[in-house]
PDB file of C-alpha atoms in Angstrom:
ATOM      1  CA  THR A  13      32.062   9.002  48.973  1.00 83.00           C
ATOM      2  CA  GLY A  14      29.393  11.288  50.384  1.00 87.00           C
ATOM      3  CA  ASP A  15      27.031  10.427  47.553  1.00 88.00           C
ATOM      4  CA  PRO A  16      23.413   9.657  48.485  1.00 92.00           C
ATOM      5  CA  ILE A  17      22.399   6.006  48.303  1.00 95.00           C
ATOM      6  CA  ALA A  18      19.316   3.924  48.886  1.00 95.00           C
ATOM      7  CA  ILE A  19      19.463   0.693  50.879  1.00 96.00           C
ATOM      8  CA  LYS A  20      17.006  -2.148  50.581  1.00 95.00           C
ATOM      9  CA  ILE A  21      16.950  -4.909  53.198  1.00 95.00           C
ATOM     10  CA  VAL A  22      15.511  -8.317  52.348  1.00 92.00           C
ATOM     11  CA  LYS A  23      15.030 -10.632  55.317  1.00 93.00           C
ATOM     12  CA  LYS A  24      15.990 -14.210  54.584  1.00 91.00           C
ATOM     13  CA  GLU A  25      13.085 -15.519  56.672  1.00 91.00           C
ATOM     14  CA  LYS A  26      10.745 -14.157  54.028  1.00 87.00           C
ATOM     15  CA  LEU A  27      12.432 -16.055  51.195  1.00 84.00           C
ATOM     16  CA  SER A  28      11.453 -19.542  50.112  1.00 83.00           C
ATOM     17  CA  ALA A  29      13.775 -22.527  50.409  1.00 85.00           C
ATOM     18  CA  SER A  30      14.289 -22.516  46.644  1.00 81.00           C
ATOM     19  CA  GLU A  31      15.271 -18.846  46.698  1.00 81.00           C
ATOM     20  CA  LEU A  32      17.676 -19.393  49.590  1.00 82.00           C
ATOM     21  CA  ALA A  33      19.300 -22.196  47.607  1.00 83.00           C
ATOM     22  CA  LEU A  34      20.304 -19.742  44.874  1.00 82.00           C
ATOM     23  CA  GLU A  35      23.722 -18.115  44.850  1.00 81.00           C
ATOM     24  CA  VAL A  36      21.952 -14.768  45.119  1.00 86.00           C
ATOM     25  CA  PRO A  37      18.220 -13.933  45.304  1.00 90.00           C
ATOM     26  CA  LEU A  38      16.450 -13.873  41.953  1.00 92.00           C
ATOM     27  CA  GLU A  39      15.514 -10.210  42.452  1.00 93.00           C
ATOM     28  CA  LEU A  40      19.182  -9.340  42.758  1.00 94.00           C
ATOM     29  CA  GLU A  41      20.132 -11.359  39.704  1.00 95.00           C
ATOM     30  CA  LEU A  42      17.417  -9.751  37.611  1.00 97.00           C
ATOM     31  CA  LEU A  43      18.480  -6.289  38.706  1.00 97.00           C
ATOM     32  CA  ARG A  44      22.084  -7.138  37.830  1.00 96.00           C
ATOM     33  CA  LYS A  45      21.101  -8.312  34.354  1.00 97.00           C
ATOM     34  CA  VAL A  46      19.456  -5.021  33.428  1.00 98.00           C
ATOM     35  CA  GLN A  47      22.047  -2.557  34.714  1.00 97.00           C
ATOM     36  CA  ALA A  48      22.811  -1.536  31.139  1.00 97.00           C
ATOM     37  CA  VAL A  49      19.176  -0.479  30.601  1.00 98.00           C
ATOM     38  CA  SER A  50      18.606   3.246  30.847  1.00 94.00           C
ATOM     39  CA  GLY A  51      15.755   3.855  33.235  1.00 97.00           C
ATOM     40  CA  VAL A  52      16.566   1.018  35.676  1.00 98.00           C
ATOM     41  CA  ILE A  53      17.760   1.894  39.174  1.00 97.00           C
ATOM     42  CA  GLY A  54      21.527   1.528  39.575  1.00 97.00           C
ATOM     43  CA  LEU A  55      22.924  -1.239  41.786  1.00 97.00           C
ATOM     44  CA  PHE A  56      26.219  -0.321  43.479  1.00 95.00           C
ATOM     45  CA  ASP A  57      26.852  -3.232  45.837  1.00 94.00           C
ATOM     46  CA  PHE A  58      25.227  -5.881  47.987  1.00 93.00           C
ATOM     47  CA  PHE A  59      25.966  -7.733  51.222  1.00 95.00           C
ATOM     48  CA  ASP A  60      24.964 -11.216  52.325  1.00 93.00           C
ATOM     49  CA  LEU A  61      24.571 -11.002  56.114  1.00 94.00           C
ATOM     50  CA  SER A  62      23.500 -13.718  58.523  1.00 91.00           C
ATOM     51  CA  ASP A  63      19.778 -13.078  58.326  1.00 93.00           C
ATOM     52  CA  ARG A  64      19.312 -10.644  55.447  1.00 94.00           C
ATOM     53  CA  TYR A  65      20.556  -9.310  52.162  1.00 94.00           C
ATOM     54  CA  VAL A  66      21.412  -5.631  51.843  1.00 96.00           C
ATOM     55  CA  TYR A  67      21.230  -3.977  48.418  1.00 96.00           C
ATOM     56  CA  VAL A  68      23.033  -0.670  47.933  1.00 96.00           C
ATOM     57  CA  MET A  69      21.484   1.341  45.097  1.00 97.00           C
ATOM     58  CA  GLU A  70      21.552   4.787  43.601  1.00 95.00           C
ATOM     59  CA  LYS A  71      19.286   7.505  44.950  1.00 94.00           C
ATOM     60  CA  PRO A  72      18.417   9.953  42.165  1.00 91.00           C
ATOM     61  CA  ASN A  73      18.282  13.625  43.064  1.00 88.00           C
ATOM     62  CA  ASP A  74      14.934  15.123  44.036  1.00 91.00           C
ATOM     63  CA  CYS A  75      13.066  11.894  43.359  1.00 94.00           C
ATOM     64  CA  VAL A  76       9.693  10.650  44.531  1.00 96.00           C
ATOM     65  CA  SER A  77       7.678   7.635  43.565  1.00 97.00           C
ATOM     66  CA  LEU A  78       5.579   8.237  40.488  1.00 97.00           C
ATOM     67  CA  GLU A  79       2.554   7.331  42.596  1.00 97.00           C
ATOM     68  CA  SER A  80       3.327  10.159  45.032  1.00 97.00           C
ATOM     69  CA  PHE A  81       3.976  12.547  42.174  1.00 97.00           C
ATOM     70  CA  ILE A  82       0.580  11.744  40.640  1.00 97.00           C
ATOM     71  CA  ASP A  83      -1.252  12.007  43.963  1.00 95.00           C
ATOM     72  CA  ASP A  84       0.483  15.221  45.059  1.00 95.00           C
ATOM     73  CA  HIS A  85      -0.231  16.891  41.726  1.00 94.00           C
ATOM     74  CA  TYR A  86      -3.877  15.839  41.827  1.00 92.00           C
ATOM     75  CA  ASN A  87      -4.339  17.043  45.419  1.00 92.00           C
ATOM     76  CA  LYS A  88      -2.629  20.360  44.710  1.00 93.00           C
ATOM     77  CA  HIS A  89      -4.196  21.211  41.363  1.00 93.00           C
ATOM     78  CA  GLU A  90      -7.397  19.153  41.563  1.00 91.00           C
ATOM     79  CA  LYS A  91      -6.644  17.595  38.199  1.00 93.00           C
ATOM     80  CA  PRO A  92      -4.328  14.905  36.867  1.00 96.00           C
ATOM     81  CA  LEU A  93      -1.042  15.255  35.024  1.00 97.00           C
ATOM     82  CA  THR A  94      -1.219  16.796  31.594  1.00 96.00           C
ATOM     83  CA  GLU A  95      -0.968  14.529  28.606  1.00 97.00           C
ATOM     84  CA  ILE A  96       2.366  16.027  27.558  1.00 96.00           C
ATOM     85  CA  VAL A  97       3.902  15.311  30.977  1.00 96.00           C
ATOM     86  CA  SER A  98       2.370  11.850  31.069  1.00 97.00           C
ATOM     87  CA  LYS A  99       3.611  11.028  27.592  1.00 98.00           C
ATOM     88  CA  ASN A 100       7.191  11.938  28.500  1.00 97.00           C
ATOM     89  CA  ILE A 101       7.104   9.710  31.584  1.00 98.00           C
ATOM     90  CA  TRP A 102       5.247   6.857  29.897  1.00 98.00           C
ATOM     91  CA  LYS A 103       7.569   6.795  26.900  1.00 98.00           C
ATOM     92  CA  GLN A 104      10.545   6.394  29.234  1.00 98.00           C
ATOM     93  CA  LEU A 105       8.758   3.597  31.079  1.00 98.00           C
ATOM     94  CA  VAL A 106       7.887   1.768  27.868  1.00 98.00           C
ATOM     95  CA  GLU A 107      11.468   2.065  26.594  1.00 98.00           C
ATOM     96  CA  THR A 108      12.817   0.834  29.930  1.00 98.00           C
ATOM     97  CA  THR A 109      10.493  -2.152  29.896  1.00 98.00           C
ATOM     98  CA  ILE A 110      11.485  -3.014  26.331  1.00 98.00           C
ATOM     99  CA  GLY A 111      15.125  -2.896  27.441  1.00 98.00           C
ATOM    100  CA  CYS A 112      14.426  -5.259  30.327  1.00 98.00           C
ATOM    101  CA  HIS A 113      12.750  -7.735  27.982  1.00 98.00           C
ATOM    102  CA  GLU A 114      15.726  -7.585  25.641  1.00 98.00           C
ATOM    103  CA  TYR A 115      17.822  -8.773  28.585  1.00 98.00           C
ATOM    104  CA  LYS A 116      15.290 -11.556  29.237  1.00 98.00           C
ATOM    105  CA  THR A 117      14.021  -9.943  32.424  1.00 98.00           C
ATOM    106  CA  TYR A 118      10.327  -9.812  33.289  1.00 98.00           C
ATOM    107  CA  HIS A 119       9.493  -7.213  35.950  1.00 98.00           C
ATOM    108  CA  ARG A 120       5.853  -8.335  36.314  1.00 97.00           C
ATOM    109  CA  ASP A 121       4.834  -5.548  38.712  1.00 97.00           C
ATOM    110  CA  ILE A 122       4.805  -2.358  36.638  1.00 98.00           C
ATOM    111  CA  LYS A 123       2.951   0.349  38.566  1.00 98.00           C
ATOM    112  CA  PRO A 124       3.619   3.962  39.673  1.00 98.00           C
ATOM    113  CA  GLU A 125       4.718   2.794  43.135  1.00 97.00           C
ATOM    114  CA  ASN A 126       7.634   0.972  41.482  1.00 98.00           C
ATOM    115  CA  VAL A 127       8.784   3.925  39.396  1.00 98.00           C
ATOM    116  CA  LEU A 128      10.879   6.776  40.747  1.00 97.00           C
ATOM    117  CA  PHE A 129      10.517  10.179  39.097  1.00 97.00           C
ATOM    118  CA  SER A 130      13.208  12.816  39.426  1.00 94.00           C
ATOM    119  CA  ARG A 131      11.710  16.289  39.355  1.00 90.00           C
ATOM    120  CA  SER A 132      15.092  17.853  38.632  1.00 89.00           C
ATOM    121  CA  ASP A 133      15.869  16.070  35.358  1.00 90.00           C
ATOM    122  CA  LEU A 134      12.430  14.556  34.581  1.00 92.00           C
ATOM    123  CA  LYS A 135      13.913  11.050  34.364  1.00 96.00           C
ATOM    124  CA  ILE A 136      12.453   7.811  35.682  1.00 98.00           C
ATOM    125  CA  ARG A 137      13.997   4.807  37.426  1.00 97.00           C
ATOM    126  CA  LEU A 138      12.286   1.435  37.502  1.00 98.00           C
ATOM    127  CA  ILE A 139      12.729  -0.235  40.902  1.00 97.00           C
ATOM    128  CA  ASP A 140      11.729  -3.352  42.845  1.00 96.00           C
ATOM    129  CA  PHE A 141      12.228  -6.496  40.800  1.00 96.00           C
ATOM    130  CA  GLY A 142      11.020  -8.611  43.731  1.00 92.00           C
ATOM    131  CA  CYS A 143       8.053  -9.961  41.777  1.00 94.00           C
ATOM    132  CA  GLY A 144      10.073 -10.543  38.632  1.00 96.00           C
ATOM    133  CA  ASP A 145      11.194 -13.637  36.801  1.00 96.00           C
ATOM    134  CA  ASP A 146      13.287 -14.687  33.856  1.00 96.00           C
ATOM    135  CA  LEU A 147      11.504 -13.813  30.635  1.00 98.00           C
ATOM    136  CA  ARG A 148      10.283 -16.773  28.614  1.00 96.00           C
ATOM    137  CA  GLU A 149       8.200 -17.166  25.500  1.00 94.00           C
ATOM    138  CA  GLY A 150       5.868 -19.732  27.036  1.00 96.00           C
ATOM    139  CA  PRO A 151       3.052 -19.118  29.489  1.00 96.00           C
ATOM    140  CA  TYR A 152       3.177 -18.374  33.201  1.00 96.00           C
ATOM    141  CA  PHE A 153       0.573 -19.933  35.454  1.00 94.00           C
ATOM    142  CA  ALA A 154      -1.552 -18.768  38.370  1.00 88.00           C
ATOM    143  CA  SER A 155       0.738 -20.518  40.847  1.00 86.00           C
ATOM    144  CA  GLU A 156       3.586 -18.354  39.534  1.00 86.00           C
ATOM    145  CA  PHE A 157       1.790 -15.029  39.802  1.00 88.00           C
ATOM    146  CA  ALA A 158       3.509 -12.280  41.722  1.00 87.00           C
ATOM    147  CA  GLY A 159       2.384  -8.696  41.507  1.00 88.00           C
ATOM    148  CA  THR A 160      -0.452  -6.309  42.335  1.00 93.00           C
ATOM    149  CA  MET A 161      -3.791  -7.718  41.218  1.00 94.00           C
ATOM    150  CA  ILE A 162      -5.577  -4.415  40.601  1.00 95.00           C
ATOM    151  CA  TYR A 163      -3.016  -3.551  37.891  1.00 97.00           C
ATOM    152  CA  ASN A 164      -3.355  -6.880  36.141  1.00 96.00           C
ATOM    153  CA  PRO A 165      -5.405  -8.058  33.151  1.00 97.00           C
ATOM    154  CA  PRO A 166      -8.449 -10.342  33.167  1.00 97.00           C
ATOM    155  CA  GLU A 167      -6.480 -13.500  32.378  1.00 96.00           C
ATOM    156  CA  VAL A 168      -4.406 -13.018  35.542  1.00 96.00           C
ATOM    157  CA  VAL A 169      -7.397 -12.056  37.693  1.00 95.00           C
ATOM    158  CA  LYS A 170      -9.224 -15.195  36.556  1.00 95.00           C
ATOM    159  CA  GLY A 171      -6.251 -17.393  37.420  1.00 95.00           C
ATOM    160  CA  ASN A 172      -5.630 -18.429  33.831  1.00 95.00           C
ATOM    161  CA  ALA A 173      -2.287 -18.887  32.106  1.00 96.00           C
ATOM    162  CA  TYR A 174      -0.782 -15.580  31.013  1.00 97.00           C
ATOM    163  CA  TYR A 175       2.094 -14.360  28.878  1.00 97.00           C
ATOM    164  CA  ALA A 176       4.700 -11.783  29.831  1.00 97.00           C
ATOM    165  CA  GLU A 177       4.308  -9.292  26.981  1.00 98.00           C
ATOM    166  CA  PRO A 178       0.512  -8.810  26.982  1.00 98.00           C
ATOM    167  CA  GLN A 179       0.476  -8.732  30.793  1.00 98.00           C
ATOM    168  CA  THR A 180       3.136  -6.028  30.739  1.00 98.00           C
ATOM    169  CA  VAL A 181       1.317  -3.982  28.101  1.00 98.00           C
ATOM    170  CA  TYR A 182      -1.859  -4.084  30.195  1.00 98.00           C
ATOM    171  CA  THR A 183      -0.069  -2.875  33.343  1.00 98.00           C
ATOM    172  CA  LEU A 184       1.475  -0.064  31.309  1.00 98.00           C
ATOM    173  CA  GLY A 185      -2.024   0.904  30.183  1.00 98.00           C
ATOM    174  CA  ILE A 186      -3.279   1.002  33.764  1.00 98.00           C
ATOM    175  CA  THR A 187      -0.297   3.164  34.713  1.00 98.00           C
ATOM    176  CA  LEU A 188      -1.002   5.576  31.857  1.00 98.00           C
ATOM    177  CA  PHE A 189      -4.655   5.847  32.859  1.00 98.00           C
ATOM    178  CA  GLN A 190      -3.594   6.632  36.432  1.00 97.00           C
ATOM    179  CA  MET A 191      -1.341   9.440  35.203  1.00 98.00           C
ATOM    180  CA  VAL A 192      -3.811  11.139  32.884  1.00 97.00           C
ATOM    181  CA  CYS A 193      -6.910  10.619  35.053  1.00 96.00           C
ATOM    182  CA  GLY A 194      -5.396  10.768  38.531  1.00 95.00           C
ATOM    183  CA  VAL A 195      -7.030   7.548  39.708  1.00 95.00           C
ATOM    184  CA  LEU A 196      -6.959   3.840  38.962  1.00 96.00           C
ATOM    185  CA  PRO A 197      -9.494   2.776  36.353  1.00 96.00           C
ATOM    186  CA  PHE A 198     -10.839  -0.221  38.261  1.00 96.00           C
ATOM    187  CA  ASP A 199     -11.498  -0.745  41.945  1.00 93.00           C
ATOM    188  CA  LYS A 200     -12.657  -4.357  41.860  1.00 92.00           C
ATOM    189  CA  GLU A 201     -11.573  -7.524  40.121  1.00 92.00           C
ATOM    190  CA  GLU A 202     -15.082  -7.860  38.671  1.00 93.00           C
ATOM    191  CA  GLU A 203     -14.621  -4.528  36.898  1.00 94.00           C
ATOM    192  CA  ILE A 204     -11.338  -5.702  35.414  1.00 96.00           C
ATOM    193  CA  CYS A 205     -12.930  -8.824  33.985  1.00 94.00           C
ATOM    194  CA  ALA A 206     -15.892  -6.888  32.607  1.00 91.00           C
ATOM    195  CA  GLY A 207     -13.670  -4.165  31.164  1.00 91.00           C
ATOM    196  CA  LYS A 208     -16.115  -1.417  32.061  1.00 89.00           C
ATOM    197  CA  LEU A 209     -15.363   1.731  34.001  1.00 90.00           C
ATOM    198  CA  PRO A 210     -17.569   3.176  36.715  1.00 90.00           C
ATOM    199  CA  LEU A 211     -19.432   6.221  35.422  1.00 88.00           C
ATOM    200  CA  ARG A 212     -17.240   8.785  37.225  1.00 88.00           C
ATOM    201  CA  LYS A 213     -14.051   7.322  35.783  1.00 94.00           C
ATOM    202  CA  SER A 214     -15.589   6.972  32.346  1.00 92.00           C
ATOM    203  CA  SER A 215     -16.304  10.696  32.501  1.00 92.00           C
ATOM    204  CA  MET A 216     -12.632  11.372  33.301  1.00 93.00           C
ATOM    205  CA  PHE A 217     -11.565   9.189  30.401  1.00 96.00           C
ATOM    206  CA  ASN A 218     -13.821  11.037  27.955  1.00 96.00           C
ATOM    207  CA  LYS A 219     -11.980  14.299  28.677  1.00 96.00           C
ATOM    208  CA  LEU A 220      -8.770  12.920  27.193  1.00 97.00           C
ATOM    209  CA  SER A 221      -7.693  13.495  23.624  1.00 97.00           C
ATOM    210  CA  PRO A 222      -8.954  10.796  21.216  1.00 97.00           C
ATOM    211  CA  LYS A 223      -5.437   9.519  20.504  1.00 97.00           C
ATOM    212  CA  CYS A 224      -4.657   9.192  24.198  1.00 98.00           C
ATOM    213  CA  GLN A 225      -7.938   7.376  24.699  1.00 97.00           C
ATOM    214  CA  GLN A 226      -7.126   4.970  21.923  1.00 97.00           C
ATOM    215  CA  THR A 227      -3.678   4.267  23.357  1.00 98.00           C
ATOM    216  CA  ILE A 228      -5.262   3.270  26.657  1.00 98.00           C
ATOM    217  CA  LEU A 229      -7.953   1.233  24.914  1.00 96.00           C
ATOM    218  CA  ASN A 230      -5.335  -0.684  22.945  1.00 97.00           C
ATOM    219  CA  CYS A 231      -3.401  -1.570  26.096  1.00 98.00           C
ATOM    220  CA  LEU A 232      -6.481  -2.558  28.061  1.00 97.00           C
ATOM    221  CA  GLU A 233      -8.042  -4.939  25.581  1.00 96.00           C
ATOM    222  CA  THR A 234      -9.618  -7.787  27.549  1.00 96.00           C
ATOM    223  CA  ASN A 235      -8.283 -10.336  25.066  1.00 96.00           C
ATOM    224  CA  PRO A 236      -4.476 -10.469  25.393  1.00 97.00           C
ATOM    225  CA  ARG A 237      -4.142 -11.313  21.686  1.00 97.00           C
ATOM    226  CA  ASP A 238      -5.655  -7.951  20.806  1.00 97.00           C
ATOM    227  CA  ARG A 239      -3.118  -5.897  22.744  1.00 98.00           C
ATOM    228  CA  PRO A 240      -0.217  -4.378  20.823  1.00 98.00           C
ATOM    229  CA  LYS A 241       3.329  -5.595  21.178  1.00 98.00           C
ATOM    230  CA  LEU A 242       5.576  -3.649  23.531  1.00 98.00           C
ATOM    231  CA  LYS A 243       7.647  -2.040  20.789  1.00 98.00           C
ATOM    232  CA  ALA A 244       4.502  -1.118  18.876  1.00 98.00           C
ATOM    233  CA  LEU A 245       3.455   1.160  21.738  1.00 98.00           C
ATOM    234  CA  LEU A 246       6.124   3.630  20.687  1.00 98.00           C
ATOM    235  CA  SER A 247       4.555   3.905  17.229  1.00 97.00           C
ATOM    236  CA  LEU A 248       0.962   4.550  18.300  1.00 97.00           C
ATOM    237  CA  PRO A 249      -0.421   7.880  16.963  1.00 97.00           C
ATOM    238  CA  TRP A 250      -0.517   9.519  20.409  1.00 98.00           C
ATOM    239  CA  MET A 251       3.134   8.667  20.947  1.00 97.00           C
ATOM    240  CA  ILE A 252       4.446  10.037  17.660  1.00 94.00           C
ATOM    241  CA  GLU A 253       2.264  13.127  17.262  1.00 87.00           C
ATOM    242  CA  GLU A 254       3.839  16.510  17.865  1.00 76.00           C
ATOM    243  CA  ASP A 255       2.557  18.181  20.987  1.00 66.00           C
ATOM    244  CA  ASN A 256       0.521  21.317  20.390  1.00 54.00           C
ATOM    245  CA  SER A 257       2.864  23.589  22.237  1.00 43.00           C
ATOM    246  CA  THR A 258       5.357  26.216  21.196  1.00 31.00           C
ATOM    247  CA  ASN A 259       7.632  24.816  23.880  1.00 38.00           C
ATOM    248  CA  ASN A 260       8.389  21.151  23.282  1.00 40.00           C
ATOM    249  CA  SER A 261      10.040  20.716  26.674  1.00 43.00           C
ATOM    250  CA  THR A 262       8.077  18.987  29.409  1.00 46.00           C
ATOM    251  CA  ASN A 263       7.223  21.377  32.215  1.00 52.00           C
ATOM    252  CA  VAL A 264       5.837  19.448  35.159  1.00 53.00           C
ATOM    253  CA  SER A 265       4.614  22.652  36.798  1.00 46.00           C
ATOM    254  CA  ASN A 266       2.589  23.760  33.798  1.00 41.00           C
ATOM    255  CA  SER A 267      -0.584  22.229  35.143  1.00 40.00           C
ATOM    256  CA  ASP A 268      -2.848  24.716  33.408  1.00 39.00           C
ATOM    257  CA  SER A 269      -2.010  23.367  29.966  1.00 39.00           C
ATOM    258  CA  ASN A 270      -4.108  20.241  30.421  1.00 41.00           C
ATOM    259  CA  ASN A 271      -5.402  18.947  27.126  1.00 42.00           C
ATOM    260  CA  GLU A 272      -9.077  19.444  26.482  1.00 39.00           C
ATOM    261  CA  SER A 273     -10.546  16.722  24.333  1.00 38.00           C
ATOM    262  CA  ASN A 274     -12.991  16.757  21.501  1.00 38.00           C
ATOM    263  CA  THR A 275     -15.604  14.587  23.190  1.00 37.00           C
ATOM    264  CA  ASP A 276     -17.588  14.164  19.970  1.00 35.00           C
ATOM    265  CA  SER A 277     -14.714  12.273  18.419  1.00 33.00           C
ATOM    266  CA  THR A 278     -14.746   9.676  21.198  1.00 35.00           C
ATOM    267  CA  ASN A 279     -18.287   8.460  20.626  1.00 33.00           C
ATOM    268  CA  ASP A 280     -17.270   5.573  18.387  1.00 31.00           C
ATOM    269  CA  MET A 281     -14.713   4.364  20.929  1.00 31.00           C
ATOM    270  CA  ASN A 282     -17.307   4.526  23.677  1.00 33.00           C
ATOM    271  CA  LEU A 283     -19.373   2.043  21.686  1.00 26.00           C
ATOM    272  CA  LYS A 284     -16.472  -0.377  21.796  1.00 32.00           C
ATOM    273  CA  VAL A 285     -16.209  -0.215  25.564  1.00 35.00           C
ATOM    274  CA  GLU A 286     -18.402   1.399  28.076  1.00 35.00           C
ATOM    275  CA  MET A 287     -14.909   1.716  29.076  1.00 36.00           C
ATOM    276  CA  PRO A 288     -11.584   0.161  28.540  1.00 38.00           C
ATOM    277  CA  SER A 289     -11.110  -3.445  29.342  1.00 36.00           C
ATOM    278  CA  THR A 290      -8.961  -0.729  32.541  1.00 35.00           C
ATOM    279  CA  LYS A 291      10.872   1.014  60.092  1.00 31.00           C
ATOM    280  CA  LYS A 292      13.261   2.105  60.295  1.00 32.00           C
ATOM    281  CA  ARG A 293      14.930  -0.847  61.773  1.00 38.00           C
ATOM    282  CA  LYS A 294      18.284  -0.387  63.354  1.00 34.00           C
ATOM    283  CA  TYR A 295      20.699  -3.007  62.232  1.00 33.00           C
ATOM    284  CA  GLU A 296      23.944  -1.734  63.676  1.00 36.00           C
ATOM    285  CA  ASP A 297      24.062  -4.797  65.896  1.00 37.00           C
ATOM    286  CA  ASP A 298      23.910  -7.088  62.896  1.00 38.00           C
ATOM    287  CA  LEU A 299      26.427  -5.110  60.922  1.00 37.00           C
ATOM    288  CA  GLU A 300      28.751  -4.993  63.918  1.00 35.00           C
ATOM    289  CA  SER A 301      28.520  -8.723  64.641  1.00 33.00           C
ATOM    290  CA  GLY A 302      28.332  -9.868  61.047  1.00 33.00           C
ATOM    291  CA  TYR A 303      30.643  -7.468  59.288  1.00 31.00           C
ATOM    292  CA  THR A 304      33.721  -9.644  59.661  1.00 27.00           C
ATOM    293  CA  SER A 305      31.910 -12.811  58.604  1.00 29.00           C
ATOM    294  CA  TYR A 306      29.654 -11.730  55.766  1.00 30.00           C
ATOM    295  CA  GLN A 307      30.000 -13.313  52.379  1.00 34.00           C
ATOM    296  CA  HIS A 308      30.447 -10.567  49.833  1.00 35.00           C
ATOM    297  CA  LYS A 309      29.512 -12.746  46.881  1.00 36.00           C
ATOM    298  CA  LYS A 310      30.134 -11.906  43.279  1.00 36.00           C
ATOM    299  CA  PHE A 311      27.194 -12.070  40.939  1.00 37.00           C
ATOM    300  CA  LYS A 312      26.738 -15.383  39.194  1.00 38.00           C
ATOM    301  CA  ARG A 313      24.238 -16.387  36.597  1.00 37.00           C
ATOM    302  CA  ARG A 314      21.542 -18.668  37.904  1.00 38.00           C
ATOM    303  CA  HIS A 315      21.368 -21.977  36.074  1.00 35.00           C
ATOM    304  CA  ALA A 316      18.111 -23.745  35.353  1.00 36.00           C
TER     305      ALA A 316
END
């Protein structure tokens, strides 16, 4: 068609025996289940070749990973994204995650690297469900963990049982911190468990508006029971307040409008936490030899 696409190749040798026994890989099934969710990357087709799966997905215009967008902005302007830009992106990410949960899909690896951001229409796409699982109400255990440890809450770092919703809320909080401060809040697992920021990062945090601070604090509570529910994130004061701007549109280039905080109003919160609990491989040979024999399977629901 001439339209741009993205191709992901998953080598079968890297999949477990249980995954290979499935009709299609779990990642593919999860991605299929959430195609109706706005904010999830589109899946066009897939191929089951002799030694790999090939996923054919949409490639949004002018898109970069959110991680690259954050880093490039910080390196260019020597300061993080503005709160108004971050709020627009984060709201989309929260809504997308809520949609995934409504379709009983647990991404489990929310982080900027797994979010595409289109600079042309300011929209996000959640990608890479490779660490995901079916959503359940009961606990997940350490043996089931899949994800990036530095984005995860204390209960996961300690190897304890964890639940999907509070784990997801925590990772969303880490992602928000990274947007508005330009760096990750914690560098070590010990810092995650203690819930205290290094001094330099605490100083960055204190420059945020009080409502933004409180949003991050709520998400990064060390006790998972104290974190808000996913849907409640959309009703937090920072999320529903009107932005102090005559132009309500989000301008990603307006880096000089960074919010200055009233640091005096954050003193009480700082008592609560010294800081927030925060190859290109050619495969023509395979396609040529396997094209006539591949199984172009239709999606089927996986049965327990």
